[in-house]
PDB file of C-alpha atoms in Angstrom:
ATOM      1  CA  MET A   1      97.926 120.891 124.833  1.00  0.00           C
ATOM      2  CA  THR A   2      99.757 123.697 126.649  1.00  0.00           C
ATOM      3  CA  SER A   3     102.088 123.945 129.002  1.00  0.00           C
ATOM      4  CA  THR A   4     101.158 125.748 133.021  1.00  0.00           C
ATOM      5  CA  ALA A   5     105.175 126.846 132.432  1.00  0.00           C
ATOM      6  CA  THR A   6     104.878 128.130 128.904  1.00  0.00           C
ATOM      7  CA  THR A   7     101.486 129.985 129.510  1.00  0.00           C
ATOM      8  CA  VAL A   8     102.521 131.435 133.155  1.00  0.00           C
ATOM      9  CA  ALA A   9     105.456 132.846 131.475  1.00  0.00           C
ATOM     10  CA  ASP A  10     103.521 134.546 128.381  1.00  0.00           C
ATOM     11  CA  ILE A  11     100.976 136.005 130.654  1.00  0.00           C
ATOM     12  CA  ALA A  12     104.020 137.667 132.384  1.00  0.00           C
ATOM     13  CA  ALA A  13     105.656 138.337 129.283  1.00  0.00           C
ATOM     14  CA  ASP A  14     102.525 140.215 127.862  1.00  0.00           C
ATOM     15  CA  THR A  15     102.142 141.991 130.755  1.00  0.00           C
ATOM     16  CA  ALA A  16     105.374 143.217 131.059  1.00  0.00           C
ATOM     17  CA  ALA A  17     105.676 143.958 127.224  1.00  0.00           C
ATOM     18  CA  THR A  18     104.972 147.451 125.513  1.00  0.00           C
ATOM     19  CA  THR A  19     102.996 147.178 121.997  1.00  0.00           C
ATOM     20  CA  VAL A  20     105.157 148.738 119.605  1.00  0.00           C
ATOM     21  CA  LEU A  21     103.310 147.740 116.856  1.00  0.00           C
ATOM     22  CA  SER A  22     100.170 148.457 115.765  1.00  0.00           C
ATOM     23  CA  ALA A  23      97.165 145.795 115.705  1.00  0.00           C
ATOM     24  CA  ALA A  24      97.449 145.540 111.566  1.00  0.00           C
ATOM     25  CA  GLU A  25     101.028 145.695 111.747  1.00  0.00           C
ATOM     26  CA  GLN A  26     101.198 142.117 114.688  1.00  0.00           C
ATOM     27  CA  GLU A  27      98.650 140.780 112.557  1.00  0.00           C
ATOM     28  CA  GLU A  28     100.606 140.928 109.228  1.00  0.00           C
ATOM     29  CA  ILE A  29     104.000 139.915 110.936  1.00  0.00           C
ATOM     30  CA  ILE A  30     102.131 136.583 112.989  1.00  0.00           C
ATOM     31  CA  ARG A  31     100.531 135.868 109.107  1.00  0.00           C
ATOM     32  CA  THR A  32     103.772 136.174 107.745  1.00  0.00           C
ATOM     33  CA  HIS A  33     106.480 134.196 110.200  1.00  0.00           C
ATOM     34  CA  MET A  34     103.586 131.404 111.034  1.00  0.00           C
ATOM     35  CA  PRO A  35     105.866 128.600 108.628  1.00  0.00           C
ATOM     36  CA  LEU A  36     108.669 129.675 111.058  1.00  0.00           C
ATOM     37  CA  VAL A  37     106.598 128.106 113.612  1.00  0.00           C
ATOM     38  CA  GLY A  38     105.928 124.946 111.436  1.00  0.00           C
ATOM     39  CA  HIS A  39     109.720 124.723 110.487  1.00  0.00           C
ATOM     40  CA  LEU A  40     110.725 124.604 114.639  1.00  0.00           C
ATOM     41  CA  VAL A  41     108.574 122.208 115.377  1.00  0.00           C
ATOM     42  CA  ARG A  42     109.675 119.661 112.239  1.00  0.00           C
ATOM     43  CA  ASP A  43     112.605 120.016 113.327  1.00  0.00           C
ATOM     44  CA  MET A  44     111.887 119.069 116.743  1.00  0.00           C
ATOM     45  CA  LEU A  45     109.539 116.420 115.633  1.00  0.00           C
ATOM     46  CA  SER A  46     112.690 114.604 113.993  1.00  0.00           C
ATOM     47  CA  ARG A  47     114.523 114.384 117.155  1.00  0.00           C
ATOM     48  CA  ILE A  48     111.804 113.081 119.991  1.00  0.00           C
ATOM     49  CA  PRO A  49     109.747 110.235 120.531  1.00  0.00           C
ATOM     50  CA  ASN A  50     107.132 109.404 117.566  1.00  0.00           C
ATOM     51  CA  HIS A  51     103.914 109.735 120.614  1.00  0.00           C
ATOM     52  CA  ILE A  52     104.256 113.498 120.752  1.00  0.00           C
ATOM     53  CA  HIS A  53     101.664 115.157 118.719  1.00  0.00           C
ATOM     54  CA  ARG A  54     102.306 117.653 116.008  1.00  0.00           C
ATOM     55  CA  ASP A  55      99.460 119.996 117.039  1.00  0.00           C
ATOM     56  CA  ASP A  56     100.586 120.521 121.293  1.00  0.00           C
ATOM     57  CA  LEU A  57     104.296 121.783 120.308  1.00  0.00           C
ATOM     58  CA  THR A  58     102.665 124.260 117.302  1.00  0.00           C
ATOM     59  CA  SER A  59      99.820 125.843 119.704  1.00  0.00           C
ATOM     60  CA  ALA A  60     102.580 126.483 122.052  1.00  0.00           C
ATOM     61  CA  GLY A  61     104.977 127.777 119.408  1.00  0.00           C
ATOM     62  CA  LEU A  62     101.997 130.176 118.000  1.00  0.00           C
ATOM     63  CA  HIS A  63     101.347 131.647 120.955  1.00  0.00           C
ATOM     64  CA  ALA A  64     105.044 132.219 121.542  1.00  0.00           C
ATOM     65  CA  LEU A  65     105.161 133.745 117.816  1.00  0.00           C
ATOM     66  CA  VAL A  66     101.681 136.107 118.879  1.00  0.00           C
ATOM     67  CA  THR A  67     103.636 137.175 122.449  1.00  0.00           C
ATOM     68  CA  ALA A  68     106.678 138.003 120.405  1.00  0.00           C
ATOM     69  CA  ALA A  69     104.963 140.067 118.173  1.00  0.00           C
ATOM     70  CA  ARG A  70     103.522 142.105 120.841  1.00  0.00           C
ATOM     71  CA  GLY A  71     106.986 142.626 122.499  1.00  0.00           C
ATOM     72  CA  TRP A  72     109.207 142.766 119.150  1.00  0.00           C
ATOM     73  CA  ASP A  73     110.490 146.613 119.099  1.00  0.00           C
ATOM     74  CA  PRO A  74     112.498 147.112 115.193  1.00  0.00           C
ATOM     75  CA  GLN A  75     114.694 150.166 117.056  1.00  0.00           C
ATOM     76  CA  ARG A  76     116.615 147.512 118.707  1.00  0.00           C
ATOM     77  CA  GLY A  77     118.038 146.407 115.692  1.00  0.00           C
ATOM     78  CA  ILE A  78     116.827 142.629 116.359  1.00  0.00           C
ATOM     79  CA  PRO A  79     115.429 140.560 113.312  1.00  0.00           C
ATOM     80  CA  PHE A  80     112.100 139.490 113.850  1.00  0.00           C
ATOM     81  CA  HIS A  81     112.871 136.042 112.786  1.00  0.00           C
ATOM     82  CA  ARG A  82     115.519 135.772 115.221  1.00  0.00           C
ATOM     83  CA  PHE A  83     113.542 137.483 118.599  1.00  0.00           C
ATOM     84  CA  ALA A  84     110.830 135.311 117.849  1.00  0.00           C
ATOM     85  CA  GLY A  85     112.544 132.075 117.029  1.00  0.00           C
ATOM     86  CA  THR A  86     113.943 132.349 120.386  1.00  0.00           C
ATOM     87  CA  ARG A  87     110.821 132.606 122.155  1.00  0.00           C
ATOM     88  CA  ILE A  88     109.284 129.947 119.864  1.00  0.00           C
ATOM     89  CA  ARG A  89     111.756 127.168 120.732  1.00  0.00           C
ATOM     90  CA  GLY A  90     111.352 127.980 124.590  1.00  0.00           C
ATOM     91  CA  ALA A  91     107.587 127.204 124.275  1.00  0.00           C
ATOM     92  CA  ILE A  92     108.146 124.054 122.338  1.00  0.00           C
ATOM     93  CA  LEU A  93     110.816 122.759 124.998  1.00  0.00           C
ATOM     94  CA  ASP A  94     108.964 124.226 127.745  1.00  0.00           C
ATOM     95  CA  GLU A  95     106.251 122.057 126.143  1.00  0.00           C
ATOM     96  CA  LEU A  96     107.872 118.908 125.992  1.00  0.00           C
ATOM     97  CA  ARG A  97     109.114 119.321 129.427  1.00  0.00           C
ATOM     98  CA  ALA A  98     105.462 119.203 130.451  1.00  0.00           C
ATOM     99  CA  LEU A  99     104.586 116.489 128.613  1.00  0.00           C
ATOM    100  CA  ASP A 100     107.379 114.699 130.145  1.00  0.00           C
ATOM    101  CA  TRP A 101     106.992 112.067 132.637  1.00  0.00           C
ATOM    102  CA  ALA A 102     110.570 110.655 133.392  1.00  0.00           C
ATOM    103  CA  THR A 103     112.628 112.791 135.927  1.00  0.00           C
ATOM    104  CA  ARG A 104     115.823 114.739 134.880  1.00  0.00           C
ATOM    105  CA  SER A 105     117.825 112.311 136.725  1.00  0.00           C
ATOM    106  CA  VAL A 106     116.323 109.214 134.958  1.00  0.00           C
ATOM    107  CA  ARG A 107     117.215 111.488 131.419  1.00  0.00           C
ATOM    108  CA  THR A 108     120.325 112.159 132.418  1.00  0.00           C
ATOM    109  CA  LYS A 109     121.437 108.774 133.384  1.00  0.00           C
ATOM    110  CA  ALA A 110     119.806 107.661 129.867  1.00  0.00           C
ATOM    111  CA  ARG A 111     121.888 110.586 127.905  1.00  0.00           C
ATOM    112  CA  ALA A 112     125.110 109.145 129.866  1.00  0.00           C
ATOM    113  CA  THR A 113     124.481 105.735 128.785  1.00  0.00           C
ATOM    114  CA  ASP A 114     123.473 106.239 125.268  1.00  0.00           C
ATOM    115  CA  SER A 115     126.840 108.484 125.066  1.00  0.00           C
ATOM    116  CA  THR A 116     129.251 105.718 126.606  1.00  0.00           C
ATOM    117  CA  ARG A 117     127.186 103.110 124.328  1.00  0.00           C
ATOM    118  CA  GLN A 118     128.165 105.037 121.159  1.00  0.00           C
ATOM    119  CA  ALA A 119     132.231 105.498 122.462  1.00  0.00           C
ATOM    120  CA  LEU A 120     132.484 101.929 123.399  1.00  0.00           C
ATOM    121  CA  THR A 121     130.918 100.756 119.706  1.00  0.00           C
ATOM    122  CA  THR A 122     133.588 102.866 118.399  1.00  0.00           C
ATOM    123  CA  THR A 123     136.403 102.202 120.206  1.00  0.00           C
ATOM    124  CA  LEU A 124     135.387  98.074 120.205  1.00  0.00           C
ATOM    125  CA  GLY A 125     133.826  97.913 116.514  1.00  0.00           C
ATOM    126  CA  ARG A 126     130.786  96.478 117.707  1.00  0.00           C
ATOM    127  CA  THR A 127     128.494  97.114 120.791  1.00  0.00           C
ATOM    128  CA  PRO A 128     129.437  96.410 123.830  1.00  0.00           C
ATOM    129  CA  SER A 129     128.203  93.606 126.237  1.00  0.00           C
ATOM    130  CA  ALA A 130     125.717  94.948 129.607  1.00  0.00           C
ATOM    131  CA  ASP A 131     128.780  94.016 131.694  1.00  0.00           C
ATOM    132  CA  GLU A 132     131.431  96.408 129.605  1.00  0.00           C
ATOM    133  CA  LEU A 133     128.934  98.686 129.488  1.00  0.00           C
ATOM    134  CA  ALA A 134     128.306  98.754 132.944  1.00  0.00           C
ATOM    135  CA  GLN A 135     132.014  98.901 133.711  1.00  0.00           C
ATOM    136  CA  ALA A 136     132.785 102.139 131.458  1.00  0.00           C
ATOM    137  CA  LEU A 137     129.488 104.117 133.575  1.00  0.00           C
ATOM    138  CA  GLY A 138     130.943 102.534 137.073  1.00  0.00           C
ATOM    139  CA  THR A 139     127.941 101.164 137.796  1.00  0.00           C
ATOM    140  CA  THR A 140     125.980  97.538 137.620  1.00  0.00           C
ATOM    141  CA  THR A 141     124.277  95.701 135.409  1.00  0.00           C
ATOM    142  CA  THR A 142     121.477  95.841 137.069  1.00  0.00           C
ATOM    143  CA  ASP A 143     120.754  99.926 137.508  1.00  0.00           C
ATOM    144  CA  LEU A 144     121.588  99.964 133.729  1.00  0.00           C
ATOM    145  CA  LYS A 145     118.174  97.842 133.426  1.00  0.00           C
ATOM    146  CA  GLN A 146     116.265  99.859 136.207  1.00  0.00           C
ATOM    147  CA  THR A 147     117.361 103.006 134.290  1.00  0.00           C
ATOM    148  CA  ASP A 148     116.041 101.019 130.619  1.00  0.00           C
ATOM    149  CA  THR A 149     112.697 100.508 132.765  1.00  0.00           C
ATOM    150  CA  ASP A 150     112.339 103.975 134.157  1.00  0.00           C
ATOM    151  CA  VAL A 151     112.436 105.383 130.757  1.00  0.00           C
ATOM    152  CA  GLN A 152     110.498 102.697 129.187  1.00  0.00           C
ATOM    153  CA  ARG A 153     107.698 103.591 131.949  1.00  0.00           C
ATOM    154  CA  ALA A 154     108.466 107.277 131.447  1.00  0.00           C
ATOM    155  CA  THR A 155     107.128 106.602 127.557  1.00  0.00           C
ATOM    156  CA  VAL A 156     104.222 104.157 128.363  1.00  0.00           C
ATOM    157  CA  LEU A 157     102.845 106.977 130.805  1.00  0.00           C
ATOM    158  CA  SER A 158     103.582 109.913 128.053  1.00  0.00           C
ATOM    159  CA  LEU A 159     101.451 107.395 125.960  1.00  0.00           C
ATOM    160  CA  GLN A 160      98.563 107.473 128.592  1.00  0.00           C
ATOM    161  CA  GLY A 161      98.822 111.092 129.142  1.00  0.00           C
ATOM    162  CA  PHE A 162      96.488 111.336 125.784  1.00  0.00           C
ATOM    163  CA  THR A 163      93.165 110.243 126.751  1.00  0.00           C
ATOM    164  CA  THR A 164      91.400 112.322 124.139  1.00  0.00           C
ATOM    165  CA  SER A 165      93.079 110.556 121.602  1.00  0.00           C
ATOM    166  CA  SER A 166      92.360 107.783 119.369  1.00  0.00           C
ATOM    167  CA  ALA A 167      94.978 104.918 119.005  1.00  0.00           C
ATOM    168  CA  ASP A 168      95.072 105.792 115.602  1.00  0.00           C
ATOM    169  CA  ASP A 169      95.800 109.206 116.737  1.00  0.00           C
ATOM    170  CA  LEU A 170      98.600 107.859 118.805  1.00  0.00           C
ATOM    171  CA  VAL A 171     100.047 106.504 115.815  1.00  0.00           C
ATOM    172  CA  THR A 172     102.168 108.675 113.664  1.00  0.00           C
ATOM    173  CA  GLU A 173     102.772 108.172 109.642  1.00  0.00           C
ATOM    174  CA  LYS A 174     105.989 107.645 109.327  1.00  0.00           C
ATOM    175  CA  THR A 175     106.387 107.510 105.696  1.00  0.00           C
ATOM    176  CA  PRO A 176     107.930 110.822 104.568  1.00  0.00           C
ATOM    177  CA  GLY A 177     106.126 113.138 102.034  1.00  0.00           C
ATOM    178  CA  PRO A 178     107.676 113.937  98.479  1.00  0.00           C
ATOM    179  CA  GLU A 179     109.639 116.813  99.668  1.00  0.00           C
ATOM    180  CA  ASP A 180     111.150 114.854 102.418  1.00  0.00           C
ATOM    181  CA  MET A 181     111.709 111.832 100.182  1.00  0.00           C
ATOM    182  CA  LEU A 182     113.659 113.640  97.972  1.00  0.00           C
ATOM    183  CA  LEU A 183     115.799 115.648 100.500  1.00  0.00           C
ATOM    184  CA  ARG A 184     116.424 112.332 101.691  1.00  0.00           C
ATOM    185  CA  ARG A 185     117.545 110.669  98.058  1.00  0.00           C
ATOM    186  CA  GLU A 186     119.622 113.822  97.450  1.00  0.00           C
ATOM    187  CA  GLN A 187     121.473 113.393 101.182  1.00  0.00           C
ATOM    188  CA  ILE A 188     121.592 109.319 100.186  1.00  0.00           C
ATOM    189  CA  GLY A 189     123.419 110.118  96.798  1.00  0.00           C
ATOM    190  CA  TYR A 190     125.860 112.943  98.026  1.00  0.00           C
ATOM    191  CA  LEU A 191     126.656 110.289 100.724  1.00  0.00           C
ATOM    192  CA  HIS A 192     127.513 107.841  98.042  1.00  0.00           C
ATOM    193  CA  HIS A 193     129.158 110.367  96.146  1.00  0.00           C
ATOM    194  CA  ALA A 194     131.304 110.964  98.700  1.00  0.00           C
ATOM    195  CA  ILE A 195     132.328 107.702  99.494  1.00  0.00           C
ATOM    196  CA  SER A 196     133.408 106.938  96.007  1.00  0.00           C
ATOM    197  CA  SER A 197     135.702 109.986  95.958  1.00  0.00           C
ATOM    198  CA  LEU A 198     137.524 108.769  99.019  1.00  0.00           C
ATOM    199  CA  PRO A 199     141.079 107.674  98.660  1.00  0.00           C
ATOM    200  CA  GLU A 200     141.672 104.483  97.978  1.00  0.00           C
ATOM    201  CA  ARG A 201     142.374 102.719 101.179  1.00  0.00           C
ATOM    202  CA  LEU A 202     139.557 104.958 102.796  1.00  0.00           C
ATOM    203  CA  GLN A 203     136.957 104.227 100.328  1.00  0.00           C
ATOM    204  CA  VAL A 204     137.664 100.150 100.841  1.00  0.00           C
ATOM    205  CA  VAL A 205     137.421 100.739 104.904  1.00  0.00           C
ATOM    206  CA  ILE A 206     133.923 102.903 104.687  1.00  0.00           C
ATOM    207  CA  THR A 207     132.638 100.318 102.328  1.00  0.00           C
ATOM    208  CA  GLU A 208     133.651  97.223 103.993  1.00  0.00           C
ATOM    209  CA  TYR A 209     133.020  98.134 107.475  1.00  0.00           C
ATOM    210  CA  PHE A 210     129.826 100.202 107.149  1.00  0.00           C
ATOM    211  CA  LEU A 211     128.405  98.942 103.714  1.00  0.00           C
ATOM    212  CA  HIS A 212     129.123  95.271 103.969  1.00  0.00           C
ATOM    213  CA  GLU A 213     129.442  95.206 107.677  1.00  0.00           C
ATOM    214  CA  ARG A 214     132.394  93.347 107.658  1.00  0.00           C
ATOM    215  CA  PRO A 215     134.630  92.810 111.045  1.00  0.00           C
ATOM    216  CA  MET A 216     137.765  94.987 111.114  1.00  0.00           C
ATOM    217  CA  ALA A 217     139.560  92.047 111.130  1.00  0.00           C
ATOM    218  CA  ASP A 218     139.129  90.581 108.197  1.00  0.00           C
ATOM    219  CA  ILE A 219     139.401  94.337 106.545  1.00  0.00           C
ATOM    220  CA  ALA A 220     143.145  94.605 108.508  1.00  0.00           C
ATOM    221  CA  ALA A 221     143.836  91.148 107.008  1.00  0.00           C
ATOM    222  CA  ASP A 222     142.742  92.633 103.361  1.00  0.00           C
ATOM    223  CA  LEU A 223     144.545  95.814 103.350  1.00  0.00           C
ATOM    224  CA  GLY A 224     147.860  94.244 105.386  1.00  0.00           C
ATOM    225  CA  VAL A 225     147.632  96.629 108.425  1.00  0.00           C
ATOM    226  CA  THR A 226     146.407  96.123 112.115  1.00  0.00           C
ATOM    227  CA  GLU A 227     143.027  96.818 113.316  1.00  0.00           C
ATOM    228  CA  SER A 228     144.460  99.846 115.102  1.00  0.00           C
ATOM    229  CA  ARG A 229     145.627 101.322 111.400  1.00  0.00           C
ATOM    230  CA  VAL A 230     142.161 100.376 110.034  1.00  0.00           C
ATOM    231  CA  SER A 231     140.331 102.037 113.024  1.00  0.00           C
ATOM    232  CA  GLN A 232     142.510 104.860 112.342  1.00  0.00           C
ATOM    233  CA  LEU A 233     141.360 105.104 108.767  1.00  0.00           C
ATOM    234  CA  ARG A 234     137.675 104.690 109.638  1.00  0.00           C
ATOM    235  CA  ALA A 235     138.242 107.746 111.741  1.00  0.00           C
ATOM    236  CA  GLU A 236     139.991 109.970 109.015  1.00  0.00           C
ATOM    237  CA  ALA A 237     137.331 108.569 106.103  1.00  0.00           C
ATOM    238  CA  LEU A 238     134.571 109.905 108.630  1.00  0.00           C
ATOM    239  CA  SER A 239     136.235 113.010 109.081  1.00  0.00           C
ATOM    240  CA  LEU A 240     136.645 113.324 105.509  1.00  0.00           C
ATOM    241  CA  LEU A 241     132.881 112.668 104.600  1.00  0.00           C
ATOM    242  CA  LYS A 242     131.660 114.768 107.289  1.00  0.00           C
ATOM    243  CA  ASP A 243     133.548 117.899 106.109  1.00  0.00           C
ATOM    244  CA  GLY A 244     132.681 117.088 102.674  1.00  0.00           C
ATOM    245  CA  LEU A 245     129.004 116.596 102.940  1.00  0.00           C
ATOM    246  CA  ASN A 246     129.093 119.754 104.940  1.00  0.00           C
ATOM    247  CA  THR A 247     130.561 121.684 101.984  1.00  0.00           C
ATOM    248  CA  HIS A 248     128.104 120.952 100.012  1.00  0.00           C
ATOM    249  CA  LEU A 249     124.487 120.169 101.795  1.00  0.00           C
ATOM    250  CA  ASN A 250     125.446 122.684 104.649  1.00  0.00           C
ATOM    251  CA  PRO A 251     127.938 124.898 104.021  1.00  0.00           C
ATOM    252  CA  GLU A 252     127.525 127.274 107.607  1.00  0.00           C
ATOM    253  CA  LEU A 253     129.020 124.022 109.065  1.00  0.00           C
ATOM    254  CA  ALA A 254     132.220 123.271 106.483  1.00  0.00           C
ATOM    255  CA  PRO A 255     135.531 124.029 108.379  1.00  0.00           C
ATOM    256  CA  VAL A 256     137.564 126.728 107.369  1.00  0.00           C
ATOM    257  CA  PRO A 257     141.337 125.776 107.532  1.00  0.00           C
ATOM    258  CA  ASP A 258     143.880 128.134 109.480  1.00  0.00           C
ATOM    259  CA  ASN A 259     146.041 128.091 106.517  1.00  0.00           C
ATOM    260  CA  PRO A 260     144.457 127.152 103.470  1.00  0.00           C
ATOM    261  CA  GLU A 261     147.983 126.623 101.450  1.00  0.00           C
ATOM    262  CA  SER A 262     148.850 123.749 103.853  1.00  0.00           C
ATOM    263  CA  ILE A 263     149.529 120.123 102.058  1.00  0.00           C
ATOM    264  CA  VAL A 264     146.296 119.299 103.957  1.00  0.00           C
ATOM    265  CA  ALA A 265     144.108 121.684 103.132  1.00  0.00           C
ATOM    266  CA  ARG A 266     144.487 121.523  99.644  1.00  0.00           C
ATOM    267  CA  ARG A 267     144.152 117.814  99.881  1.00  0.00           C
ATOM    268  CA  ARG A 268     140.877 118.480 101.711  1.00  0.00           C
ATOM    269  CA  ALA A 269     139.789 121.213  99.232  1.00  0.00           C
ATOM    270  CA  ASN A 270     140.556 118.495  95.974  1.00  0.00           C
ATOM    271  CA  TYR A 271     138.341 115.812  97.972  1.00  0.00           C
ATOM    272  CA  TYR A 272     135.653 118.545  98.349  1.00  0.00           C
ATOM    273  CA  ASN A 273     135.919 119.091  94.488  1.00  0.00           C
ATOM    274  CA  SER A 274     135.713 115.759  93.703  1.00  0.00           C
ATOM    275  CA  ILE A 275     132.427 115.275  95.388  1.00  0.00           C
ATOM    276  CA  ALA A 276     130.930 118.300  93.113  1.00  0.00           C
ATOM    277  CA  GLU A 277     132.497 117.151  90.060  1.00  0.00           C
ATOM    278  CA  SER A 278     131.028 113.478  90.260  1.00  0.00           C
ATOM    279  CA  THR A 279     128.063 114.138  91.460  1.00  0.00           C
ATOM    280  CA  SER A 280     124.675 115.804  89.859  1.00  0.00           C
ATOM    281  CA  VAL A 281     121.120 115.614  90.329  1.00  0.00           C
ATOM    282  CA  HIS A 282     120.769 113.017  88.207  1.00  0.00           C
ATOM    283  CA  SER A 283     122.945 110.583  89.614  1.00  0.00           C
ATOM    284  CA  ARG A 284     122.460 111.285  93.394  1.00  0.00           C
ATOM    285  CA  LEU A 285     118.883 110.147  92.866  1.00  0.00           C
ATOM    286  CA  ALA A 286     119.784 107.160  90.653  1.00  0.00           C
ATOM    287  CA  MET A 287     121.570 105.794  93.564  1.00  0.00           C
ATOM    288  CA  THR A 288     117.859 105.320  95.570  1.00  0.00           C
ATOM    289  CA  ASN A 289     114.310 104.464  94.020  1.00  0.00           C
ATOM    290  CA  ALA A 290     111.305 106.138  94.682  1.00  0.00           C
ATOM    291  CA  HIS A 291     111.121 104.757  97.870  1.00  0.00           C
ATOM    292  CA  GLY A 292     114.510 105.758  98.774  1.00  0.00           C
ATOM    293  CA  HIS A 293     115.966 102.237  98.966  1.00  0.00           C
ATOM    294  CA  THR A 294     119.520 101.140  98.025  1.00  0.00           C
ATOM    295  CA  SER A 295     120.850  97.886  97.504  1.00  0.00           C
ATOM    296  CA  PHE A 296     124.877  96.999  97.351  1.00  0.00           C
ATOM    297  CA  SER A 297     126.964  94.943  94.902  1.00  0.00           C
ATOM    298  CA  ARG A 298     130.731  94.718  95.610  1.00  0.00           C
ATOM    299  CA  GLY A 299     131.199  97.675  93.549  1.00  0.00           C
ATOM    300  CA  MET A 300     129.205 100.553  93.739  1.00  0.00           C
ATOM    301  CA  PRO A 301     125.345 100.754  95.027  1.00  0.00           C
ATOM    302  CA  VAL A 302     122.294 100.230  93.272  1.00  0.00           C
ATOM    303  CA  ALA A 303     118.810 101.868  93.145  1.00  0.00           C
ATOM    304  CA  ALA A 304     116.875  98.786  94.591  1.00  0.00           C
ATOM    305  CA  ALA A 305     113.745  97.324  91.856  1.00  0.00           C
TER     306      ALA A 305
END
């Protein structure tokens, strides 16, 4: 399915664009960049409901790729993958909007509810009650329930919209492929090595709070500090973990210190180096079994059988 908005926009672009490449050059550049469509579609599918069909988004993305090949002018100095990527993402988003039965106001309320719930969970150290969430949003529990109902109704309508598909087609395969599983196991391994490289107190807080799911009050009693201090240690540890993982997995997202010679910058650099020194492909994969599962002792995690 290709959205009406996408089709109209693409036709207008086709009409206005001046063809620069020959037909053979267009065909070659389209064939070469087809994997780009697959990459952008996979990235989008990881962040949207499972009932959205890959084929719908891929069709919109390929159409945008063809349009981009017709309108790209290499003399402007913009690489084709960047030129096409912007248009492909736009086409995919247009397709998603056409498939979304929820109104913009419902989605806005749902996002506000989710972000407030996450903020309260971080502050309180537990999931907030409906009354607490409603008070933070300045609304009532009745309105909260209505928002949830509207979102659920939109999901049901979206499912009903795919009337040409069988029930089996509507249920996506949740088991990751070999490549995805390997990447997931690598990420899990890096996370555990990053935790084990944390300073002792930070490591205790992360391990006890997240892996062993102990209440913050119990952790504070063990460490002889207040719950507020445990919350501060948790925030510090999460910041270190995020930057440490980005340093190794997503270097473009890694922070660049204003003063590399400062004490804080040197400590962080030492932490990043300790992760590198304590990890290898074998040790990372050893953290999980072939299905990506881990089990935890009171000490280090071990691969589940």
